[in-house]
Amino acid sequence: MDLDPEGIFRDDSDEDDDNVQEREANKEMVVYLVDASPKMFTPAFFQADEKQETHFHTIVNCITQSMKTQIIGRSYDEVAICFFNTKAKKNLQDLAGVYVYNVGDRDPLDRPTAKLIKDFSCIEDSFMDNIGSRYGITAGSRENTLYNALWVAQALLRKGSVKTISKRILIFTNEDNPFGAITGAVKTDMIRTTVQRAKDAQDLGLSIELLPLSRPDEEFNMSLFYVDLIGLDGDEITEYLPSAGEKLEDMTDQLRKRIMKKRRVKTLSFAITNDVCIEVNTYALVRPTTPGTITWLDSLSNIPLKTERSFICNDTGALLQDPQMRFQMYNDTVVKFSVRELSEVKRVSSHHLRLLGFKPLDCLKDYHNLRPSTFIYPSDEHIFGSTRVFVALHSSMLRLGRFALAFYGNPTRPQLVALVAQEELTSSSGQVESPGMHMIYLPYSDDIRYPEEVHLTSDDAPRATDEQIKKASNLLKRIDLKDFSVSHFANPGLQRHYGILEALALGEDEMPDIKDETLPDEKGLSRPGVVKAIDEFKASVYGENYDQEEAEAASAKASRGDAAKKRKAITDAASLKSAAYDWAELADNGKLKDMTVVELKSYLTAHDLPVSGKKEALISRILTHLGK
Amino acid sequence: MHGVLQEIKNICSILVHKKLVYNRSDEVGIVLFGTKETCNELAKELGGYKHVTVAHEIKVVDEGTSQALQNLPAGSVPGKVLDAIVVGLDMMIRKIGNTKGKRRLCLITSAQHSLRDPPEGTKEDQVDTIADQMKRHDIKMECIVFREPGVHHGAVMEENDRLLYQFRNRSVAKVVQVDSPTSLLGALKTRNVLPVTVFRGDLEVSSNFRIKVWVYKKTAEEKFPTLKKYSDKAPPSDKFASHEVKVDYEYKSIVEPDKVVPPDQRIKGYRYGPQVVPISSAEWEAVKFKPEKGVKLLGFTDRSSILRHHFMKDVCLFIPEPGNTKATLAVSAIARAMHQMNKVAIGRCVWRQGQGNVAFGVLTPNISSVNNVQDSFYFNVLPFAEDIREFQFRSFSSLPSSSQPTEEQQEAADNLVKMLDLAPPGREYTKSHAGYTVLFQRFYSYLDLKAKQPDANVPPLERCLKRITEPDPDVIDQQTPLIQNLGKAFELKENPKKKKGRTQDRLAYTAGDQSKSAAEPSVEKDGILAVLYPPTENIGEIRDLNPVQDFEAMLAKRSSSTWVQKAFEEMQKYTTALLENSREGDNYHKALECFAALRKACIIEQEPDEFNQFLTKTYERLKNGDVASFFQLLSSKNISLISKEEAPDSDATEEMARSFYLKQEAASQ
């Protein structure tokens, strides 16, 4: 709990406050407060199809999906699910009408588990029997279930500090006027206490959000009560409803994506000139995502295994401690190095980053790339004034269209880098591109190859005519991807992996069908305009009979190319040769080891087996094939 | 050429060293031309071919090869390029006979001397004849033409260049022009990679239109050699010991730590929330993502929608199928259209059947500027939605004014960016990004050294290495005032609240003593050396800038008693010099401080005689000179002899100390 929410005891004289970056929460705790009153179970009609769905079903579905995404993306975040307006009660405070849903030996507010997701997804079947639904706030009873629910949620979120954890309460309901059933002083009193409770919670740093569900016959009316509860005013009210609707949609179909915490990779010193040296932090903004670490299990007991590494001397078989010497064969002699000597050889620069100069952006070619880039952002943590220098350089580089060439003295691979200034780009949903510089690792001349020069001929290479280029331009215009952005394409392999994992963990029978977004849009390509553009281009480059030639080439391929013919000839020769021996008998008498490698290989070739390896490997392969 | 002989030696040495490591059976020969002497087979047999010396016959690389490179003589006669090529070619043809293998000639020349006319025909004919020979024997040539920047290109050079380019046009040679020693290092390929296609097949624009392409790697990171772990367990008598270390992994159950689980009883598990889901490899194989082999085009888009920093990996090159004119035309037409319209293509590539995932990326046009090279596409892998991390950073415009540059500062930065230009019209510095070779060279020359002397230390950084890790001195020198301006415009201060970490030390160093470090080898290395070999003499000096501090630093050393003695001596020497060189009392203040410091130290160290003797001696010597007034100052500050009360070892009493100056004065009067 935050002991000092208003910042009363904060040191006002702390001037650095401006320099300290906003602290970001690195964990999230959410309590889903789900209204379970009978109103939620009345069928709500959807316009398009005739399918009837209750709001309760929609919400269960939404929360399940959201948890499925969360367990992969942010599995350390914690959730609790809490129903209100229930018949049964289950909560630590023993308040009526509130049921905290949980499974197994999990804490009520804890990381989601496969069992939780699985059981929760089919809660509807047993909900009425086990938990039950009723109207909570009725005339005549002094109960206030909404108040109770908020209290329970707040109590659940008591653990952890709001400084590092973002805490949220999400209320799902389709009742815009929870106190509609009562009147008079009781009503005003109840509204007052409930709003006060919500305000107390907000003062403690908990955020309360509402996901209202509108019934088809009437729009959810925020102003009846909930405006006061979440504390909205002015324009926010009109905007809240549509954005809440989007939020609900977002929760249901979110991309399964591992969310990384913002964490700096390294602090670097960046020497701009001999006497101006600033401090920058590096961040990894773009890195390939892997399916996650593999834990080895014992297949019988499913208990995790631990790996032990041991070093064994190849000559004597003795067990070694981690050897500190390395060696390299050089001119047939062994040259030994200590680890320290090796790292010293690689250390060539005293600086982390040393500016060499600037170049126009068009000097950075498309093939000047080796690895994902690294993002750099200035920091005043150790050297005051770094940010100022960086900001000045950044804007100069942007304005003049230059990138900086620098030497990055990284001990593992010292290399040249290009620093490209990135302007801040924002959209309605926030920052799209962060302001700073991208460090692009440049290849050394040894790393660049010239494959285009491999197949050189003395003649000039054919070049397209203007007519052909015009046809190509037409084609380009036809097959245009509008608003292309890399963020529209999910990794099909990874999504499939997550899908399989989820299916196995939740014991689902069917493997999920993941859509591969990276496949071309066949439907779009078969539009007449596109087909025409393609045909025209084909005709202008390939002449009239492209398809025919293609077909011929394909059939020629089918009837075996030259290489295939050659391979066939070799196999035939080998089988002829190998037929000269009685292999079974040779094997029985242990004579195989007396034969030459060429002879052994003839058997392997004839039987379409791999011919690689040493003689022993060949023999054992033959024996395996003979079934001995 | 003589100026860069060292670099040529270096680059050729790396080539030999690498062969000694990786390609033990490769053969290398060395031919020098422009030498005073003549020594080659052709000269002996046919005459002519003067001033071409075979320094090393073509044979399997060994110590001798690198030895031959060590003493390259500086020639005195203009070099004849064609003669040298013919001699080299002749050596190679004699050597190869019917053997198989890759053969190449590497020509390093400045090509600035006129060639003799051939006995018959023109020089062009001669080049053609040589090129034909090369083609017949499948020999490739690399020409590295080195010219200092600013060398006047005369008619001779033009002609030589034309002849060399004629080799290229006959597609037997590659010509690289370099203008700095650093780029010379990058110009010679020390490793010959046989280009292997990543993919051969169709670039599918739509289901009924395909272009035949071959895909190669355009860039690939050359890795530092990985050394094997060394085992010293083998007996020294064992000549055939491999000294290798086998790394063995054992999987043990957490419950029973003594039981090793055999490989077939292991199963892979992936985390799903707090639990681990086991998936057998057979199961996995059945359901995993299996894309079909093929390269498909999704469509075209504006170049601006692709961000440069999204490029993920090394780059591939799509070339049209060799010999397929129509494919070449199709690629050329699309590439040029893309170039004109500033568009790029988005593609999805599965290079091999059974590849675990698709490579999703962008095709950009590569318009060839050389006549006999086809147009092609570069392919860069783009990230997927999952690979982009949406971290938020504070907008620069919302930073407090203390972090915003003033107009003046902005101007200083603008000027720096403008003037520190590495690509002025006509000439581009560090054009070819130099060679990683430079960095490898350090390892290989150390390797070579170690092979001879097993306990050799790491050699210091070489000159050429500096050239790529630090700014080009030419550029810096031109812009010195500008750079100083930048330093003046911005104020950088250390944060006193932060603990000094390792980075901090480094930052402080680079910020402060920068100018010196250019002359010194790597700082970090100094650090290591300091730990390993404690310095003996390096701080034993009292400098003018801060004498008292230096003195105290020396005392604080205390590694041995000699330090204290030395500190006293140095301080006395310094103070005396200070007084003797003083004019009208300008040094008095400093000298006073020195006296005070020395006196204090002598009390702490319990060496009162040291100070007392020094004071007496100095006083005796100088009391009647120009600086007599200094002693009045000393007296007024109560800096006198150290008495018994202050240090028991002293011979002076308190009375003597008090009356020291008075008595002396009286005596002298």
mmCIF file of N, CA and C in Angstrom, chain A residues 212-246:
data_model
loop_
_atom_site.group_PDB
_atom_site.id
_atom_site.type_symbol
_atom_site.label_atom_id
_atom_site.label_comp_id
_atom_site.label_asym_id
_atom_site.label_seq_id
_atom_site.Cartn_x
_atom_site.Cartn_y
_atom_site.Cartn_z
ATOM 1 N N PRO A 212 -19.234 -1.536 -19.635
ATOM 2 C CA PRO A 212 -20.688 -1.642 -19.649
ATOM 3 C C PRO A 212 -21.180 -2.408 -20.872
ATOM 4 N N LEU A 213 -22.218 -3.161 -20.704
ATOM 5 C CA LEU A 213 -22.806 -3.885 -21.824
ATOM 6 C C LEU A 213 -24.195 -3.299 -22.058
ATOM 7 N N SER A 214 -24.427 -2.874 -23.265
ATOM 8 C CA SER A 214 -25.728 -2.274 -23.568
ATOM 9 C C SER A 214 -26.663 -3.356 -24.047
ATOM 10 N N ARG A 215 -27.876 -3.287 -23.592
ATOM 11 C CA ARG A 215 -28.876 -4.194 -24.145
ATOM 12 C C ARG A 215 -29.379 -3.609 -25.454
ATOM 13 N N PRO A 216 -29.845 -4.457 -26.355
ATOM 14 C CA PRO A 216 -30.219 -3.932 -27.675
ATOM 15 C C PRO A 216 -31.331 -2.895 -27.595
ATOM 16 N N ASP A 217 -32.229 -3.063 -26.627
ATOM 17 C CA ASP A 217 -33.358 -2.127 -26.599
ATOM 18 C C ASP A 217 -33.005 -0.805 -25.928
ATOM 19 N N GLU A 218 -32.013 -0.803 -25.077
ATOM 20 C CA GLU A 218 -31.656 0.484 -24.483
ATOM 21 C C GLU A 218 -30.150 0.606 -24.258
ATOM 22 N N GLU A 219 -29.685 1.790 -24.527
ATOM 23 C CA GLU A 219 -28.266 2.110 -24.375
ATOM 24 C C GLU A 219 -27.923 2.188 -22.890
ATOM 25 N N PHE A 220 -26.699 1.775 -22.540
ATOM 26 C CA PHE A 220 -26.247 1.873 -21.168
ATOM 27 C C PHE A 220 -26.099 3.346 -20.808
ATOM 28 N N ASN A 221 -26.777 3.755 -19.767
ATOM 29 C CA ASN A 221 -26.765 5.169 -19.408
ATOM 30 C C ASN A 221 -25.769 5.428 -18.280
ATOM 31 N N MET A 222 -24.643 5.964 -18.659
ATOM 32 C CA MET A 222 -23.569 6.186 -17.687
ATOM 33 C C MET A 222 -23.999 7.172 -16.595
ATOM 34 N N SER A 223 -24.776 8.175 -17.015
ATOM 35 C CA SER A 223 -25.018 9.293 -16.101
ATOM 36 C C SER A 223 -25.908 8.904 -14.921
ATOM 37 N N LEU A 224 -26.580 7.763 -15.008
ATOM 38 C CA LEU A 224 -27.469 7.379 -13.922
ATOM 39 C C LEU A 224 -26.701 7.154 -12.625
ATOM 40 N N PHE A 225 -25.554 6.503 -12.727
ATOM 41 C CA PHE A 225 -24.820 6.241 -11.502
ATOM 42 C C PHE A 225 -23.303 6.169 -11.720
ATOM 43 N N TYR A 226 -22.877 5.467 -12.783
ATOM 44 C CA TYR A 226 -21.474 5.091 -12.871
ATOM 45 C C TYR A 226 -20.523 6.262 -13.103
ATOM 46 N N VAL A 227 -21.083 7.352 -13.614
ATOM 47 C CA VAL A 227 -20.236 8.532 -13.794
ATOM 48 C C VAL A 227 -19.599 8.927 -12.470
ATOM 49 N N ASP A 228 -20.397 8.894 -11.445
ATOM 50 C CA ASP A 228 -19.881 9.277 -10.132
ATOM 51 C C ASP A 228 -18.936 8.228 -9.582
ATOM 52 N N LEU A 229 -19.257 6.972 -9.877
ATOM 53 C CA LEU A 229 -18.434 5.906 -9.315
ATOM 54 C C LEU A 229 -17.006 5.976 -9.833
ATOM 55 N N ILE A 230 -16.853 6.081 -11.160
ATOM 56 C CA ILE A 230 -15.474 6.120 -11.657
ATOM 57 C C ILE A 230 -14.927 7.531 -11.717
ATOM 58 N N GLY A 231 -15.778 8.505 -11.399
ATOM 59 C CA GLY A 231 -15.271 9.875 -11.304
ATOM 60 C C GLY A 231 -14.926 10.483 -12.650
ATOM 61 N N LEU A 232 -15.893 10.485 -13.562
ATOM 62 C CA LEU A 232 -15.653 11.109 -14.872
ATOM 63 C C LEU A 232 -16.264 12.500 -14.880
ATOM 64 N N ASP A 233 -15.734 13.352 -15.664
ATOM 65 C CA ASP A 233 -16.445 14.608 -15.885
ATOM 66 C C ASP A 233 -16.243 15.120 -17.302
ATOM 67 N N GLY A 234 -17.141 16.014 -17.678
ATOM 68 C CA GLY A 234 -17.042 16.692 -18.974
ATOM 69 C C GLY A 234 -17.072 15.740 -20.156
ATOM 70 N N ASP A 235 -16.120 15.960 -21.080
ATOM 71 C CA ASP A 235 -16.080 15.224 -22.339
ATOM 72 C C ASP A 235 -15.832 13.731 -22.144
ATOM 73 N N GLU A 236 -15.147 13.424 -21.051
ATOM 74 C CA GLU A 236 -14.813 12.023 -20.816
ATOM 75 C C GLU A 236 -16.030 11.126 -20.882
ATOM 76 N N ILE A 237 -17.169 11.673 -20.424
ATOM 77 C CA ILE A 237 -18.362 10.833 -20.335
ATOM 78 C C ILE A 237 -18.790 10.349 -21.704
ATOM 79 N N THR A 238 -18.842 11.271 -22.658
ATOM 80 C CA THR A 238 -19.313 10.881 -23.986
ATOM 81 C C THR A 238 -18.335 9.935 -24.676
ATOM 82 N N GLU A 239 -17.063 10.110 -24.366
ATOM 83 C CA GLU A 239 -16.071 9.257 -25.017
ATOM 84 C C GLU A 239 -15.953 7.897 -24.350
ATOM 85 N N TYR A 240 -16.406 7.833 -23.118
ATOM 86 C CA TYR A 240 -16.141 6.615 -22.358
ATOM 87 C C TYR A 240 -16.830 5.396 -22.951
ATOM 88 N N LEU A 241 -18.077 5.573 -23.320
ATOM 89 C CA LEU A 241 -18.841 4.414 -23.751
ATOM 90 C C LEU A 241 -18.253 3.725 -24.983
ATOM 91 N N PRO A 242 -17.992 4.470 -26.063
ATOM 92 C CA PRO A 242 -17.411 3.793 -27.229
ATOM 93 C C PRO A 242 -16.056 3.161 -26.929
ATOM 94 N N SER A 243 -15.221 3.872 -26.151
ATOM 95 C CA SER A 243 -13.893 3.329 -25.914
ATOM 96 C C SER A 243 -13.974 2.083 -25.047
ATOM 97 N N ALA A 244 -14.977 2.034 -24.157
ATOM 98 C CA ALA A 244 -15.153 0.843 -23.339
ATOM 99 C C ALA A 244 -15.542 -0.342 -24.221
ATOM 100 N N GLY A 245 -16.359 -0.048 -25.246
ATOM 101 C CA GLY A 245 -16.739 -1.107 -26.169
ATOM 102 C C GLY A 245 -15.536 -1.673 -26.889
ATOM 103 N N GLU A 246 -14.643 -0.785 -27.309
ATOM 104 C CA GLU A 246 -13.409 -1.225 -27.982
ATOM 105 C C GLU A 246 -12.575 -2.084 -27.054
#
